[in-house]
Amino acid sequence: MHDPTLSSAPGSCMLAVGTYTEILPHVQGRGRGIHLLAFDGATASFHERQVLTGPVNPSYLCAAAGRLYGVSERERNAALEVYAIEAAAALRPLGRIALPGAAPCHVSVNLPARQLYVSNYGSGELLCFALDAGGMPQGTPQVIARRGAGPRADRQQGPHLHYAAATDDGARVYLCDLGTDTIACHRVRPDGLAPMPEQELRARPGAGPRHLALTADGALAAVVEELSNTVAVYALDEPAGERARASTLPRNWRGASAASAIRLHPDGELLYAANRGHDSVAVYRLRRAAPWLEPVGLIDVGGRAPRDIALTPDGAFLLVASQDDHFIRAWRIDPATGLAHAQGQPYPLASPACLCPLP
């Protein structure tokens, strides 16, 4: 997306922000819909370009090939919204597709395979859509239902899909099932996904794998585990898988917390994981040999419930969405240490749930 007024300073980018617009059991949603912002790296400031007030609970967004996709997280009448990313720095609605299942919480696109994936947290399925040449989902989605449960009766009474995304070559899709403590890999076929996983990695009981970050070569996955507040590193070509595990919290922390987002820096080494409750971002170095995962430190983000974090495309800034304090803020990354320092002022924005930098 080109905005002629966008600064050329490092970190400057366009950003789509999804919000919670309704009161749900886990959030007192006050949001307006989807916000399109220009982020100016020179001043670390955000400038609103557009607000789309139609979507209900657009809690996760992804951008690919000139399109923005957003899920409407609802127990009933869930939907997928599709927008064109216009050259004049605007979003134009293209269509709304009703989704089977309940509470979709993640969406991603596999461009090489022309597929789109939706993770249904509430009903525990993965949906796979074919995309036409214009990036619109076609026909009825393939539904991959999962079975099982975990030891946490309050959160793991059944499968809860929280994430699914393809490898860079588009050949495989990895998913996180928080409800069954599983990271599963499905092979991509021309007509969809193989219905049965070719590989399943088992997280520790009660860990609750939520999201993952793949290395560019697809050899390692760093998984943020919501319930145990940990990050685990898996070697994906090995049956046992797990290489390392580290807490996202300080040793002396005794309060309630739930890990949320994980992001791998463009340098392929710095790794960031957010904590809701401790209200911080844990920083690590991802290694290709022992110790595999090296804790660097914690960033106190100064806002409640950082549900999502994002890195600017050049890796200069870490952006943080404080869902329950209703603002987003920029943090300049020190490339020498990986830690970050607050820049500019918090930008007021109600119930931010997802930060999506646009290409």
Coordinates of C-alpha atoms in Angstrom, one line a residue, residues 31-346:
G31 CA -13.8 -1.2 19.6
R32 CA -15.2 0.4 16.4
G33 CA -14.0 -2.2 13.9
I34 CA -10.9 -2.1 11.7
H35 CA -8.6 1.0 11.9
L36 CA -6.1 1.8 9.1
L37 CA -3.2 3.8 10.5
A38 CA 0.0 5.3 9.2
F39 CA 3.0 4.8 11.5
D40 CA 5.7 7.4 11.2
G41 CA 9.1 6.0 12.3
A42 CA 10.6 9.5 12.6
T43 CA 8.3 10.5 15.4
A44 CA 7.0 7.1 16.5
S45 CA 3.5 8.4 16.0
F46 CA 0.3 6.9 14.6
H47 CA -2.1 8.8 12.2
E48 CA -5.5 7.5 11.4
R49 CA -6.4 7.1 7.7
Q50 CA -9.7 5.2 7.8
V51 CA -12.1 3.3 10.2
L52 CA -14.3 0.5 8.9
T53 CA -17.2 0.2 11.4
G54 CA -19.1 -2.7 9.9
P55 CA -17.1 -5.7 11.1
V56 CA -18.0 -7.3 14.4
N57 CA -15.1 -8.4 16.6
P58 CA -12.4 -8.4 13.8
S59 CA -10.0 -10.0 16.3
Y60 CA -7.5 -11.2 13.7
L61 CA -6.3 -9.9 10.4
C62 CA -3.8 -10.9 7.7
A63 CA -2.7 -9.2 4.5
A64 CA -1.5 -10.8 1.3
A65 CA -1.3 -9.9 -2.4
G66 CA -3.2 -6.7 -2.1
R67 CA -6.0 -8.1 0.1
L68 CA -6.8 -7.8 3.8
Y69 CA -8.7 -10.7 5.5
G70 CA -10.3 -10.5 8.9
V71 CA -12.3 -13.0 11.0
S72 CA -15.4 -12.0 12.9
E73 CA -15.0 -13.7 16.2
R74 CA -18.5 -14.8 17.3
E75 CA -20.1 -17.9 18.7
R76 CA -22.8 -17.6 16.1
N77 CA -22.9 -15.9 12.7
A78 CA -19.1 -16.0 12.4
A79 CA -17.7 -14.5 9.1
L80 CA -14.7 -13.8 7.0
E81 CA -14.4 -10.2 5.7
V82 CA -12.3 -9.4 2.6
Y83 CA -10.9 -6.0 1.6
A84 CA -8.9 -4.6 -1.3
I85 CA -5.8 -2.7 -0.2
E86 CA -6.0 0.4 -2.4
A87 CA -3.0 2.3 -3.7
A88 CA -4.4 5.5 -2.2
A89 CA -4.0 4.1 1.3
A90 CA -7.5 2.9 1.9
L91 CA -9.4 -0.4 2.4
R92 CA -12.3 -1.2 0.1
P93 CA -14.8 -4.0 1.1
L94 CA -15.0 -6.9 -1.4
G95 CA -17.2 -9.4 0.4
R96 CA -18.3 -11.2 3.5
I97 CA -18.3 -15.0 3.7
A98 CA -20.3 -16.9 6.4
L99 CA -18.1 -19.4 8.3
P100 CA -19.2 -22.7 9.8
G101 CA -18.2 -23.3 13.4
A102 CA -17.8 -21.0 16.4
A103 CA -15.4 -18.3 17.5
P104 CA -12.8 -18.0 14.6
C105 CA -9.7 -16.4 16.1
H106 CA -7.0 -16.6 13.4
V107 CA -6.7 -16.3 9.6
S108 CA -3.7 -16.8 7.3
V109 CA -3.0 -17.1 3.6
N110 CA -0.9 -19.7 1.7
L111 CA 0.0 -17.8 -1.5
P112 CA 1.9 -20.5 -3.3
A113 CA -1.1 -22.9 -2.9
R114 CA -3.8 -20.2 -3.3
Q115 CA -5.4 -21.3 0.0
L116 CA -6.8 -19.5 3.1
Y117 CA -7.0 -21.0 6.6
V118 CA -9.3 -20.1 9.4
S119 CA -8.9 -21.5 13.0
N120 CA -12.1 -21.9 14.9
Y121 CA -11.3 -21.7 18.6
G122 CA -14.8 -22.4 19.9
S123 CA -15.7 -25.4 17.8
G124 CA -12.2 -26.8 17.3
E125 CA -11.9 -27.0 13.5
L126 CA -9.5 -25.8 10.8
L127 CA -11.2 -24.4 7.7
C128 CA -9.4 -24.4 4.3
F129 CA -10.7 -22.3 1.5
A130 CA -9.4 -22.2 -2.1
L131 CA -8.7 -18.7 -3.4
D132 CA -9.5 -17.4 -6.9
A133 CA -7.2 -15.2 -9.0
G134 CA -8.6 -12.2 -7.2
G135 CA -7.9 -13.5 -3.8
M136 CA -11.6 -14.3 -2.9
P137 CA -12.5 -17.5 -1.1
Q138 CA -14.4 -20.0 -3.3
G139 CA -17.0 -22.6 -2.6
T140 CA -17.5 -24.5 0.6
P141 CA -14.4 -24.8 2.8
Q142 CA -12.7 -28.1 3.7
V143 CA -13.3 -28.7 7.4
I144 CA -10.7 -30.5 9.4
A145 CA -12.1 -31.4 12.8
R146 CA -9.9 -32.4 15.7
R147 CA -10.6 -34.6 18.7
G148 CA -9.2 -34.8 22.2
A149 CA -8.8 -32.8 25.4
G150 CA -6.2 -31.7 27.9
P151 CA -5.7 -31.7 31.6
R152 CA -7.1 -28.2 32.2
A153 CA -10.8 -28.7 32.5
D154 CA -11.6 -25.0 32.3
R155 CA -9.7 -24.5 29.0
Q156 CA -9.0 -27.9 27.5
Q157 CA -12.3 -29.7 27.6
G158 CA -12.0 -30.2 23.8
P159 CA -9.9 -29.1 20.8
H160 CA -9.4 -25.3 20.5
L161 CA -7.7 -24.3 17.2
H162 CA -5.8 -21.1 17.7
Y163 CA -3.4 -20.8 14.8
A164 CA -2.6 -22.3 11.4
A165 CA -0.1 -21.1 8.8
A166 CA 1.9 -22.5 5.9
T167 CA 5.6 -22.8 5.4
D168 CA 7.2 -20.3 3.0
D169 CA 7.2 -22.8 0.2
G170 CA 3.5 -23.5 0.8
A171 CA 4.0 -27.3 1.1
R172 CA 2.9 -27.8 4.7
V173 CA 0.6 -26.1 7.2
Y174 CA 1.3 -26.1 10.9
L175 CA -1.5 -25.6 13.4
C176 CA -1.7 -25.0 17.2
D177 CA -4.4 -26.8 19.1
L178 CA -4.5 -25.2 22.6
G179 CA -7.2 -27.7 23.8
T180 CA -5.2 -30.8 23.1
D181 CA -1.6 -29.6 23.6
T182 CA -0.8 -30.4 20.0
I183 CA 1.2 -28.9 17.1
A184 CA 0.1 -30.7 14.0
C185 CA 1.4 -30.6 10.4
H186 CA -0.8 -31.2 7.4
R187 CA 0.5 -31.7 3.8
V188 CA -0.9 -29.3 1.2
R189 CA -2.6 -30.8 -1.8
P190 CA -3.9 -29.1 -5.0
D191 CA -7.5 -29.6 -3.7
G192 CA -6.9 -28.7 -0.1
L193 CA -5.1 -30.3 2.8
A194 CA -4.4 -33.9 3.6
P195 CA -7.2 -34.7 6.1
M196 CA -4.9 -36.4 8.5
P197 CA -1.7 -34.8 9.9
E198 CA 1.6 -36.2 8.7
Q199 CA 3.2 -35.2 12.0
E200 CA 2.0 -34.3 15.5
L201 CA 4.2 -32.8 18.1
R202 CA 3.0 -33.0 21.7
A203 CA 3.5 -30.0 24.0
R204 CA 3.7 -30.7 27.7
P205 CA 0.4 -31.5 29.3
G206 CA -1.5 -28.3 30.1
A207 CA 0.8 -26.1 28.1
G208 CA -1.8 -24.8 25.7
P209 CA 0.1 -24.0 22.4
R210 CA -1.3 -20.8 21.0
H211 CA 0.8 -19.4 18.2
L212 CA 4.1 -20.3 16.5
A213 CA 6.8 -18.7 14.5
L214 CA 8.6 -20.7 11.8
T215 CA 12.2 -20.0 10.8
A216 CA 12.7 -19.1 7.1
D217 CA 14.0 -22.6 6.3
G218 CA 11.2 -24.3 8.1
A219 CA 13.5 -26.3 10.3
L220 CA 12.5 -24.8 13.7
A221 CA 9.3 -23.6 15.2
A222 CA 9.1 -21.4 18.3
V223 CA 5.7 -21.9 20.0
V224 CA 4.2 -19.7 22.6
E225 CA 2.2 -21.7 25.2
E226 CA -0.6 -19.7 26.7
L227 CA -1.5 -21.7 29.7
S228 CA 2.0 -22.6 31.0
N229 CA 3.5 -19.2 30.0
T230 CA 6.4 -20.7 28.1
V231 CA 8.1 -20.6 24.8
A232 CA 9.2 -24.0 23.4
V233 CA 11.5 -24.6 20.4
Y234 CA 10.8 -27.6 18.2
A235 CA 13.0 -29.2 15.5
L236 CA 10.4 -30.0 12.9
D237 CA 12.3 -32.9 11.3
E238 CA 12.5 -34.9 14.4
P239 CA 9.8 -37.1 16.0
A240 CA 10.5 -35.9 19.6
G241 CA 10.8 -32.3 18.4
E242 CA 11.4 -30.3 21.6
R243 CA 14.8 -28.7 21.8
A244 CA 14.3 -26.1 24.5
R245 CA 11.8 -24.4 26.7
A246 CA 11.9 -21.2 28.7
S247 CA 9.4 -19.2 30.8
T248 CA 7.9 -16.0 29.6
L249 CA 7.7 -14.7 33.2
P250 CA 10.3 -13.8 35.8
R251 CA 11.0 -16.4 38.5
N252 CA 9.4 -14.5 41.3
W253 CA 6.1 -13.8 39.5
R254 CA 3.1 -15.3 41.3
G255 CA 0.2 -13.5 39.7
A256 CA -2.1 -14.7 36.9
S257 CA -0.8 -14.3 33.4
A258 CA -1.5 -15.8 29.9
A259 CA 0.9 -15.7 27.1
S260 CA -0.4 -14.3 23.8
A261 CA 1.5 -13.4 20.6
I262 CA 5.0 -14.5 19.4
R263 CA 7.0 -12.8 16.6
L264 CA 10.4 -13.6 15.0
H265 CA 12.5 -10.6 14.0
P266 CA 13.5 -10.3 10.3
D267 CA 17.0 -11.0 11.4
G268 CA 15.9 -14.6 12.2
E269 CA 17.3 -14.5 15.7
L270 CA 15.5 -12.2 18.0
L271 CA 12.2 -13.6 19.3
Y272 CA 9.4 -11.7 21.2
A273 CA 6.5 -13.2 23.2
A274 CA 3.8 -11.2 25.0
N275 CA 2.4 -11.7 28.5
R276 CA -1.2 -10.6 29.5
G277 CA -1.2 -10.2 33.3
H278 CA 2.5 -9.6 33.8
D279 CA 2.0 -7.1 30.9
S280 CA 5.4 -7.5 29.3
V281 CA 7.2 -8.8 26.3
A282 CA 9.8 -11.5 26.8
V283 CA 12.8 -11.3 24.5
Y284 CA 15.0 -14.3 23.5
R285 CA 17.7 -15.2 21.0
L286 CA 16.8 -18.2 18.9
R287 CA 19.9 -20.3 18.3
R288 CA 20.6 -23.1 15.8
A289 CA 22.5 -25.1 18.4
A290 CA 22.5 -25.5 22.1
P291 CA 21.3 -23.6 24.1
W292 CA 18.7 -23.1 21.3
L293 CA 16.7 -20.5 23.2
E294 CA 18.6 -17.8 25.2
P295 CA 16.5 -15.4 27.4
V296 CA 17.5 -11.8 26.9
G297 CA 15.1 -9.9 29.2
L298 CA 11.7 -8.5 29.7
I299 CA 10.1 -5.3 28.3
D300 CA 7.5 -3.7 30.7
V301 CA 5.0 -2.4 28.1
G302 CA 3.0 -0.2 30.5
G303 CA -0.4 -1.3 29.4
R304 CA -2.8 -4.1 30.4
A305 CA -3.3 -7.2 28.4
P306 CA -0.9 -6.9 25.4
R307 CA -2.9 -9.3 23.2
D308 CA -0.9 -8.7 20.1
I309 CA 2.6 -7.5 19.1
A310 CA 4.0 -6.8 15.7
L311 CA 7.3 -5.9 14.2
T312 CA 7.6 -3.2 11.5
P313 CA 8.7 -4.8 8.2
D314 CA 12.2 -3.5 8.6
G315 CA 12.5 -4.7 12.2
A316 CA 13.2 -1.2 13.6
F317 CA 10.2 -1.1 16.0
L318 CA 8.1 -3.4 18.1
L319 CA 4.4 -2.4 18.2
V320 CA 2.3 -3.4 21.1
A321 CA -1.6 -3.5 21.5
S322 CA -2.7 -3.1 25.1
Q323 CA -6.2 -4.5 24.8
D324 CA -7.6 -3.6 28.2
D325 CA -5.9 -0.1 28.5
H326 CA -7.1 0.8 25.0
F327 CA -4.0 2.0 23.3
I328 CA -1.1 0.9 21.1
R329 CA 2.5 2.0 21.4
A330 CA 5.8 1.8 19.6
W331 CA 9.0 0.6 21.0
R332 CA 12.3 1.2 19.2
I333 CA 14.4 -2.0 19.1
D334 CA 18.1 -1.9 20.1
P335 CA 19.6 -4.3 17.5
A336 CA 22.6 -4.9 19.7
T337 CA 20.6 -6.3 22.7
G338 CA 17.1 -7.0 21.2
L339 CA 15.5 -5.0 24.0
A340 CA 13.3 -2.0 23.2
H341 CA 12.6 1.5 24.5
A342 CA 9.3 3.3 24.4
Q343 CA 9.1 6.0 21.7
G344 CA 6.4 8.6 21.2
Q345 CA 3.2 8.6 23.0
P346 CA 0.5 5.9 23.5

